[in-house]
CSV table of C-alpha atoms in Angstrom, one decimal:
chain,number,residue,atom,x,y,z
A,12,MET,CA,-5.7,-36.5,-123.7
A,13,VAL,CA,-3.5,-34.3,-121.7
A,14,ALA,CA,-0.4,-36.6,-122.2
A,15,ALA,CA,-0.4,-35.4,-125.9
A,16,ALA,CA,-0.5,-31.6,-125.2
A,17,SER,CA,2.6,-29.5,-126.0
A,18,VAL,CA,2.8,-27.8,-122.5
A,19,VAL,CA,2.4,-24.1,-121.1
A,20,ALA,CA,-0.7,-21.9,-121.0
A,21,ALA,CA,0.0,-18.6,-122.3
A,22,VAL,CA,-1.8,-15.0,-121.3
A,23,GLY,CA,-3.0,-12.3,-123.9
A,24,THR,CA,-0.2,-12.1,-126.4
A,25,VAL,CA,2.2,-15.1,-125.7
A,26,THR,CA,5.9,-15.6,-125.5
A,27,GLY,CA,8.1,-17.9,-124.0
A,28,MET,CA,11.9,-17.3,-123.1
A,29,VAL,CA,12.8,-13.8,-123.9
A,30,SER,CA,10.1,-12.1,-126.1
A,31,ALA,CA,10.4,-8.9,-128.2
A,32,LEU,CA,7.0,-7.4,-128.3
A,33,ASP,CA,5.5,-4.3,-129.5
A,34,GLU,CA,4.2,-1.8,-127.0
A,35,GLY,CA,3.9,1.2,-129.2
A,36,GLY,CA,5.2,4.3,-129.3
A,37,GLY,CA,8.0,3.1,-131.8
A,38,LYS,CA,10.2,1.8,-129.2
A,39,ASP,CA,11.6,-2.0,-129.4
A,40,GLN,CA,10.0,-3.8,-126.0
A,41,ALA,CA,10.9,-7.1,-124.5
A,42,ARG,CA,8.4,-9.0,-122.6
A,43,PRO,CA,4.8,-7.9,-122.6
A,44,LYS,CA,2.5,-7.3,-119.7
A,45,VAL,CA,0.9,-10.3,-118.0
A,46,THR,CA,-2.9,-10.0,-118.0
A,47,LYS,CA,-5.4,-11.6,-116.0
A,48,SER,CA,-4.7,-15.4,-116.0
A,49,PRO,CA,-7.3,-17.3,-117.9
A,50,THR,CA,-8.6,-20.7,-117.3
A,51,LEU,CA,-5.8,-23.3,-117.9
A,52,GLU,CA,-6.6,-26.1,-120.3
A,53,PRO,CA,-4.6,-28.9,-120.7
A,54,LEU,CA,-4.3,-27.8,-124.6
A,55,PRO,CA,-1.0,-27.5,-126.6
A,56,ALA,CA,0.5,-24.0,-126.1
A,57,VAL,CA,3.8,-22.5,-126.3
A,58,PRO,CA,5.8,-20.7,-123.6
A,59,THR,CA,4.3,-18.0,-121.7
A,60,PRO,CA,4.4,-14.2,-121.5
A,61,SER,CA,6.8,-12.5,-118.9
A,62,ALA,CA,6.1,-10.0,-116.3
A,63,SER,CA,8.3,-7.2,-116.9
A,64,GLU,CA,8.8,-4.7,-120.0
A,65,SER,CA,12.4,-3.6,-121.0
A,66,SER,CA,13.9,-2.2,-124.2
A,67,ALA,CA,15.0,-4.9,-126.4
A,68,LYS,CA,18.7,-4.1,-127.1
A,69,PRO,CA,21.5,-5.7,-128.5
A,70,SER,CA,24.4,-7.1,-126.2
A,71,PRO,CA,26.7,-4.5,-125.3
A,72,ALA,CA,29.7,-4.3,-127.9
A,73,LYS,CA,33.0,-4.7,-127.1
A,74,SER,CA,34.8,-1.5,-125.8
A,75,SER,CA,36.2,0.7,-128.3
A,76,ALA,CA,38.8,2.2,-125.9
A,77,LYS,CA,41.8,3.3,-127.8
A,78,PRO,CA,44.6,0.4,-128.1
A,79,LYS,CA,48.2,0.6,-126.9
A,80,PRO,CA,51.2,1.2,-129.1
A,81,LYS,CA,52.0,-2.2,-130.7
A,82,PRO,CA,55.7,-3.6,-129.6
A,83,LYS,CA,58.1,-4.0,-132.4
A,84,PRO,CA,56.8,-7.2,-134.0
A,85,GLU,CA,58.9,-10.7,-133.5
A,86,PRO,CA,59.6,-13.1,-136.5
A,87,LYS,CA,56.1,-14.6,-137.6
A,88,PRO,CA,56.3,-18.2,-136.9
A,89,LYS,CA,55.4,-20.6,-140.0
A,90,PRO,CA,51.3,-20.9,-140.6
A,91,SER,CA,49.5,-23.6,-138.9
A,92,THR,CA,48.2,-26.3,-141.4
A,93,ARG,CA,45.1,-27.2,-139.1
A,94,ARG,CA,42.0,-26.1,-141.0
A,95,PRO,CA,40.5,-23.4,-138.5
A,96,GLU,CA,37.3,-24.3,-136.8
A,97,LYS,CA,34.2,-22.6,-138.1
A,98,PRO,CA,33.3,-20.1,-135.2
A,99,ALA,CA,29.9,-20.7,-134.7
A,100,ALA,CA,30.1,-24.5,-135.2
A,101,ASN,CA,28.9,-25.1,-131.5
A,102,SER,CA,28.2,-21.5,-130.6
A,103,LEU,CA,24.5,-20.4,-130.2
A,104,TYR,CA,23.8,-16.9,-129.1
A,105,ARG,CA,22.8,-15.9,-125.6
A,106,TYR,CA,20.4,-13.0,-125.7
A,107,GLY,CA,21.1,-10.2,-122.9
A,108,ASP,CA,17.7,-9.9,-122.1
A,109,SER,CA,15.6,-12.0,-120.0
A,110,GLN,CA,13.5,-12.9,-116.9
A,111,VAL,CA,15.9,-14.8,-115.9
A,112,LEU,CA,18.8,-12.5,-116.1
A,113,ASP,CA,16.5,-9.7,-114.5
A,114,TRP,CA,16.1,-11.6,-111.4
A,115,VAL,CA,20.0,-12.8,-111.3
A,116,ARG,CA,20.6,-8.9,-111.3
A,117,ALA,CA,18.3,-7.7,-108.8
A,118,ASN,CA,18.9,-11.0,-106.5
A,119,ARG,CA,22.7,-11.1,-105.8
A,120,GLY,CA,22.3,-11.9,-102.3
A,121,ASP,CA,19.8,-14.9,-103.0
A,122,PRO,CA,21.4,-18.0,-101.7
A,123,ARG,CA,19.7,-19.5,-104.9
A,124,ARG,CA,21.3,-17.1,-107.1
A,125,PRO,CA,24.7,-18.9,-108.0
A,126,LEU,CA,23.0,-22.3,-109.1
A,127,ILE,CA,20.2,-20.4,-111.2
A,128,GLU,CA,22.4,-18.2,-112.7
A,129,SER,CA,25.0,-20.8,-113.9
A,130,ARG,CA,22.4,-23.6,-114.8
A,131,ILE,CA,20.0,-21.5,-116.5
A,132,ALA,CA,20.8,-17.5,-116.8
A,133,ASP,CA,23.9,-18.6,-118.3
A,134,GLN,CA,22.5,-20.6,-121.2
A,135,PRO,CA,21.5,-19.6,-124.4
A,136,ALA,CA,17.8,-19.5,-125.1
A,137,ALA,CA,15.2,-18.7,-128.2
A,138,VAL,CA,13.6,-15.3,-128.5
A,139,TRP,CA,10.0,-15.4,-129.2
A,140,PHE,CA,8.1,-12.9,-131.5
A,141,ALA,CA,4.6,-13.3,-130.3
A,142,ASP,CA,2.7,-10.5,-131.1
A,143,TYR,CA,1.0,-8.9,-134.4
A,144,SER,CA,3.0,-5.9,-134.8
A,145,PRO,CA,4.1,-5.0,-138.8
A,146,GLY,CA,5.2,-1.6,-137.8
A,147,THR,CA,8.3,-2.8,-135.5
A,148,ILE,CA,8.9,-6.4,-136.2
A,149,THR,CA,11.6,-5.9,-138.7
A,150,SER,CA,13.7,-3.6,-136.2
A,151,ARG,CA,13.0,-5.9,-133.1
A,152,VAL,CA,14.3,-9.0,-135.3
A,153,ARG,CA,17.3,-7.4,-136.2
A,154,ALA,CA,17.8,-6.3,-132.7
A,155,VAL,CA,18.6,-9.5,-131.8
A,156,THR,CA,20.2,-11.1,-134.8
A,157,SER,CA,22.6,-7.8,-135.5
A,158,GLY,CA,23.7,-8.5,-132.0
A,159,ALA,CA,25.0,-12.3,-132.2
A,160,GLY,CA,28.6,-11.7,-133.3
A,161,GLY,CA,28.8,-14.9,-135.1
A,162,ARG,CA,27.1,-16.7,-133.0
A,163,VAL,CA,23.7,-18.4,-134.2
A,164,PRO,CA,20.5,-16.8,-132.2
A,165,VAL,CA,17.3,-18.9,-132.1
A,166,VAL,CA,14.7,-16.8,-132.9
A,167,VAL,CA,10.7,-18.2,-132.9
A,168,PRO,CA,8.0,-16.1,-135.1
A,169,TYR,CA,4.3,-17.0,-133.6
A,170,ALA,CA,1.6,-14.9,-135.2
A,171,ILE,CA,-0.3,-17.5,-137.0
A,172,PRO,CA,-4.2,-16.6,-137.2
A,173,ASP,CA,-6.1,-18.9,-134.9
A,174,ARG,CA,-3.3,-19.8,-132.9
A,175,ASP,CA,-3.7,-22.3,-130.2
A,176,CYS,CA,-7.1,-23.3,-131.7
A,177,GLY,CA,-8.6,-20.5,-129.4
A,178,GLY,CA,-7.0,-22.0,-126.3
A,179,ALA,CA,-5.0,-20.0,-123.2
A,180,SER,CA,-2.4,-18.8,-126.2
A,181,GLU,CA,-5.0,-17.7,-128.7
A,182,GLY,CA,-3.7,-14.7,-130.9
A,183,GLY,CA,-2.1,-13.9,-133.9
A,184,ALA,CA,-2.7,-11.9,-137.2
A,185,PRO,CA,-5.9,-11.1,-138.2
A,186,ASP,CA,-6.1,-13.3,-141.4
A,187,LEU,CA,-3.2,-15.1,-143.6
A,188,ALA,CA,-2.9,-12.2,-145.8
A,189,ALA,CA,-1.9,-10.1,-143.0
A,190,TYR,CA,0.4,-12.9,-141.5
A,191,ASP,CA,2.3,-13.3,-145.1
A,192,ALA,CA,3.0,-9.8,-145.2
A,193,TRP,CA,4.4,-9.6,-141.3
A,194,ILE,CA,6.4,-12.8,-141.8
A,195,GLU,CA,8.1,-10.9,-144.8
A,196,LYS,CA,8.7,-7.9,-142.5
A,197,PHE,CA,10.2,-10.4,-139.7
A,198,ALA,CA,12.5,-12.0,-142.3
A,199,ALA,CA,14.0,-8.7,-143.1
A,200,GLY,CA,15.5,-8.6,-140.1
A,201,LEU,CA,17.3,-11.7,-140.0
A,202,GLY,CA,20.4,-10.2,-141.5
A,203,SER,CA,22.7,-12.4,-143.8
A,204,GLY,CA,24.5,-14.8,-140.7
A,205,GLU,CA,23.5,-18.0,-139.6
A,206,VAL,CA,20.2,-17.8,-137.6
A,207,ILE,CA,17.9,-20.8,-136.7
A,208,VAL,CA,14.2,-20.3,-137.0
A,209,ILE,CA,11.2,-22.1,-134.9
A,210,LEU,CA,8.6,-21.5,-137.4
A,211,GLU,CA,5.0,-21.3,-135.5
A,212,PRO,CA,4.9,-23.9,-132.6
A,213,ASP,CA,1.8,-25.8,-132.7
A,214,ALA,CA,0.7,-24.5,-135.9
A,215,ILE,CA,0.4,-28.0,-137.6
A,216,ALA,CA,0.7,-30.4,-134.8
A,217,LEU,CA,-2.6,-28.5,-133.2
A,218,SER,CA,-4.5,-27.8,-136.1
A,219,GLU,CA,-7.6,-30.0,-135.6
A,220,CYS,CA,-9.8,-26.9,-135.1
A,221,LEU,CA,-9.6,-25.7,-138.5
A,222,SER,CA,-11.7,-27.1,-141.4
A,223,ALA,CA,-10.0,-29.2,-144.0
A,224,GLY,CA,-10.0,-26.0,-145.9
A,225,GLU,CA,-8.8,-23.9,-143.7
A,226,ARG,CA,-6.1,-26.5,-142.7
A,227,ALA,CA,-5.1,-26.3,-146.3
A,228,ASP,CA,-4.6,-22.4,-146.5
A,229,ARG,CA,-2.8,-22.6,-143.3
A,230,TYR,CA,-0.2,-25.1,-144.5
A,231,ALA,CA,0.0,-23.3,-147.6
A,232,SER,CA,0.7,-19.9,-146.1
A,233,LEU,CA,3.5,-21.7,-143.8
A,234,ALA,CA,5.1,-23.0,-146.9
A,235,ARG,CA,5.3,-19.4,-148.2
A,236,ALA,CA,6.5,-18.5,-144.6
A,237,GLY,CA,9.5,-20.9,-145.3
A,238,ARG,CA,10.4,-19.9,-148.5
A,239,THR,CA,10.3,-16.2,-147.6
A,240,LEU,CA,12.5,-16.5,-144.8
A,241,LYS,CA,15.1,-18.8,-146.5
A,242,ALA,CA,15.0,-16.2,-149.7
A,243,ALA,CA,15.9,-13.4,-147.3
A,244,ASN,CA,18.5,-14.9,-145.5
A,245,PRO,CA,20.2,-18.4,-147.3
A,246,LYS,CA,22.1,-18.9,-144.2
A,247,ALA,CA,18.7,-19.1,-142.2
A,248,ARG,CA,17.7,-22.8,-141.1
A,249,VAL,CA,14.2,-23.1,-140.8
A,250,TYR,CA,12.4,-25.8,-138.8
A,251,TYR,CA,8.6,-27.0,-138.9
A,252,ASP,CA,6.4,-27.8,-136.0
A,253,ALA,CA,6.3,-31.9,-135.5
A,254,GLY,CA,4.5,-31.7,-132.1
A,255,HIS,CA,6.4,-34.4,-130.1
A,256,SER,CA,6.6,-38.1,-129.4
A,257,GLY,CA,3.5,-38.2,-126.9
A,258,TRP,CA,1.4,-36.5,-129.7
A,259,ASN,CA,0.3,-37.3,-133.2
A,260,ALA,CA,1.7,-40.5,-134.9
A,261,ALA,CA,5.0,-39.9,-136.9
A,262,THR,CA,2.9,-41.0,-140.2
A,263,LYS,CA,0.2,-38.5,-139.7
A,264,GLN,CA,2.5,-35.7,-138.4
A,265,ALA,CA,4.7,-36.0,-141.4
A,266,GLY,CA,1.7,-35.7,-143.9
A,267,ARG,CA,1.0,-32.4,-142.4
A,268,LEU,CA,4.5,-31.1,-142.7
A,269,ARG,CA,4.6,-32.3,-146.1
A,270,ALA,CA,1.4,-30.1,-146.9
A,271,ALA,CA,3.0,-27.4,-145.0
A,272,GLY,CA,6.2,-27.1,-147.2
A,273,ALA,CA,8.8,-28.9,-144.4
A,274,ALA,CA,10.1,-31.4,-147.1
A,275,SER,CA,11.2,-28.7,-149.8
A,276,ALA,CA,14.7,-27.5,-149.4
A,277,ALA,CA,13.2,-24.1,-150.7
A,278,SER,CA,11.6,-23.5,-147.2
A,279,SER,CA,13.0,-26.1,-144.7
A,280,ASP,CA,15.9,-27.5,-142.7
A,281,GLY,CA,13.4,-29.9,-141.0
A,282,ILE,CA,11.6,-30.3,-137.9
A,283,PHE,CA,11.4,-29.2,-134.2
A,284,THR,CA,10.1,-31.0,-131.6
A,285,ASN,CA,9.2,-31.5,-127.7
A,286,VAL,CA,8.5,-27.6,-127.5
A,287,SER,CA,7.6,-26.5,-124.1
A,288,ASN,CA,7.2,-30.7,-123.1
A,289,PHE,CA,8.9,-33.1,-120.9
A,290,HIS,CA,9.8,-36.2,-123.1
A,291,ARG,CA,13.2,-37.3,-123.1
A,292,THR,CA,15.7,-36.6,-125.8
A,293,THR,CA,16.1,-40.2,-126.7
A,294,GLU,CA,12.4,-40.4,-127.1
A,295,GLU,CA,12.3,-37.2,-129.1
A,296,ALA,CA,15.2,-38.4,-131.4
A,297,ALA,CA,13.9,-41.6,-132.5
A,298,TYR,CA,10.3,-40.0,-132.9
A,299,ALA,CA,12.0,-36.9,-135.1
A,300,ARG,CA,14.0,-39.5,-137.5
A,301,GLU,CA,10.9,-41.3,-138.0
A,302,VAL,CA,8.9,-38.3,-138.8
A,303,LEU,CA,11.8,-37.4,-141.2
A,304,SER,CA,11.7,-41.0,-142.8
A,305,ALA,CA,7.9,-40.5,-143.5
A,306,LEU,CA,8.4,-36.9,-144.4
A,307,GLY,CA,10.7,-37.8,-147.7
A,308,GLY,CA,12.5,-34.9,-148.9
A,309,PRO,CA,16.3,-34.1,-149.4
A,310,SER,CA,18.6,-36.2,-146.9
A,311,GLY,CA,20.0,-33.1,-145.5
A,312,LEU,CA,16.7,-32.4,-143.3
A,313,GLY,CA,17.4,-32.7,-139.7
A,314,ALA,CA,15.6,-31.9,-136.2
A,315,VAL,CA,16.1,-29.7,-133.4
A,316,ILE,CA,14.6,-30.9,-130.1
A,317,ASP,CA,13.9,-28.4,-126.9
A,318,THR,CA,15.5,-30.1,-123.9
A,319,SER,CA,15.1,-27.2,-121.6
A,320,ARG,CA,13.1,-29.4,-119.1
A,321,ASN,CA,12.9,-33.0,-120.1
A,322,GLY,CA,15.9,-34.1,-117.8
A,323,ASN,CA,13.5,-36.6,-115.9
A,324,GLY,CA,11.1,-37.2,-118.9
A,325,ALA,CA,7.4,-36.2,-118.8
A,326,PRO,CA,5.3,-37.1,-115.8
A,327,ALA,CA,3.5,-40.4,-116.0
A,328,ASP,CA,0.0,-38.8,-115.2
A,329,GLY,CA,0.4,-36.7,-118.3
A,330,GLU,CA,0.6,-33.8,-115.9
A,331,TRP,CA,2.0,-30.3,-118.2
A,332,CYS,CA,1.4,-27.4,-115.9
A,333,ASP,CA,4.7,-26.8,-114.0
A,334,PRO,CA,4.8,-30.8,-112.9
A,335,ALA,CA,6.8,-31.6,-110.0
A,336,GLY,CA,9.9,-33.4,-110.0
A,337,ARG,CA,11.6,-32.4,-113.5
A,338,LYS,CA,15.0,-31.3,-114.3
A,339,LEU,CA,16.8,-29.5,-117.0
A,340,GLY,CA,17.7,-31.4,-119.8
A,341,GLN,CA,20.8,-31.2,-121.9
A,342,SER,CA,22.4,-28.0,-122.6
A,343,PRO,CA,21.9,-26.4,-125.8
A,344,THR,CA,24.2,-27.4,-128.5
A,345,LEU,CA,24.7,-27.6,-132.4
A,346,ARG,CA,27.2,-30.6,-131.7
A,347,THR,CA,24.4,-33.6,-130.6
A,348,GLY,CA,26.7,-36.5,-132.1
A,349,GLN,CA,23.3,-37.6,-133.0
A,350,ALA,CA,22.4,-38.7,-136.7
A,351,ARG,CA,19.7,-36.5,-138.4
A,352,ILE,CA,19.5,-34.3,-134.9
A,353,ASP,CA,20.9,-30.7,-135.2
A,354,ALA,CA,20.6,-29.4,-132.3
A,355,TYR,CA,19.4,-29.6,-128.5
A,356,LEU,CA,17.9,-25.9,-127.9
A,357,TRP,CA,16.2,-24.6,-125.2
A,358,ILE,CA,13.2,-23.1,-126.7
A,359,LYS,CA,11.2,-23.1,-123.4
A,360,LEU,CA,13.1,-20.9,-120.9
A,361,PRO,CA,13.4,-23.3,-117.7
A,362,GLY,CA,11.9,-21.1,-114.3
A,363,GLU,CA,9.1,-19.0,-116.6
A,364,SER,CA,5.9,-21.1,-114.9
A,365,ASP,CA,3.3,-22.5,-116.8
A,366,GLY,CA,0.8,-20.9,-114.3
A,367,CYS,CA,0.6,-23.6,-111.5
A,368,LYS,CA,4.0,-22.7,-109.5
A,369,GLY,CA,3.6,-19.1,-110.8
A,370,THR,CA,1.6,-16.6,-112.4
A,371,PRO,CA,1.6,-17.7,-115.8
A,372,GLY,CA,4.4,-16.6,-117.8
A,373,THR,CA,6.8,-15.1,-114.9
A,374,PHE,CA,10.2,-16.4,-113.9
A,375,THR,CA,9.5,-18.1,-110.5
A,376,PRO,CA,13.1,-18.7,-108.8
A,377,GLY,CA,11.6,-21.4,-106.7
A,378,TYR,CA,10.3,-23.6,-109.6
A,379,ALA,CA,13.6,-22.6,-111.6
A,380,TYR,CA,15.7,-23.6,-108.4
A,381,ASP,CA,14.0,-26.9,-108.5
A,382,LEU,CA,15.0,-27.5,-111.8
A,383,ALA,CA,18.6,-26.8,-111.5
A,384,ARG,CA,18.9,-28.6,-108.7
A,385,GLY,CA,16.8,-31.8,-109.9
């Protein structure tokens, strides 16, 4: 059923938001080339590839200019007794390379630019790693995490074999052994600071195409991936695929999540919902709590919700491809004020087309403007 699908077709290797992809030559690349668009099918899929290529570099460091001589110190005031706030408590990282930022920089005179810049380009968003590139994946992940400067980056490993059941977002590692090795290299780039990992969108919610044995093997690999990521960086927060409120029943999804290691503190911090979709935050929060309740596991497990395009909710007809009348949702934050809801995130970047208002995966300013003013 179309209404149960995740949203957004992809082309070739798939990404969303910002992507860091290997184009060879030993260089860190961001965003793959867009190839010919496939026939769009109403299948669950994640954000699509962007059109341009550019080097994936960390955000520029602060100026290292020589400071002025210090004046004679004045008497120090008594220290405050207030406990300082954690610097990353509500500070998600905005990576400095994306299609929307490219457009903003190149179109300063466009009358749509101020709204797109302030409401979309200035928001922190996820960084996708959607190709199988074991030779450079560590350095490309590190390029993102090392530039965060105390803020919390959101990264998306997306290379599971048989991705999207051979649909528009097909691709991934050649087999699970190769995927396990790729995840180890991915984990090596996470660093030691706080980082949120959105582990393989659609890998659990969309697995009907696999046989029972293949599903069990995939779930075992995802459980290993979670353990690998958290062992590499104990501050990493790993979330597993729960689909969305219009897809699988909570008990069914919880059973799959449990088989994939999502109920274990050694591999999981909880679940994510609504990636690239439009369901309202209230619907997703209720669904996420229902899934968590059925999942069991530690009481500290939580959920993150993709709120990038859900301001008006999902279309009644189930349309998933750049549906009209949508608008931006809740801004990304780590302070939701909601029980068991850890964050609202922009995992799919608004303005990157699903393939109807623009070439799949490309930033489409007219679509972005409509979302921003909706």
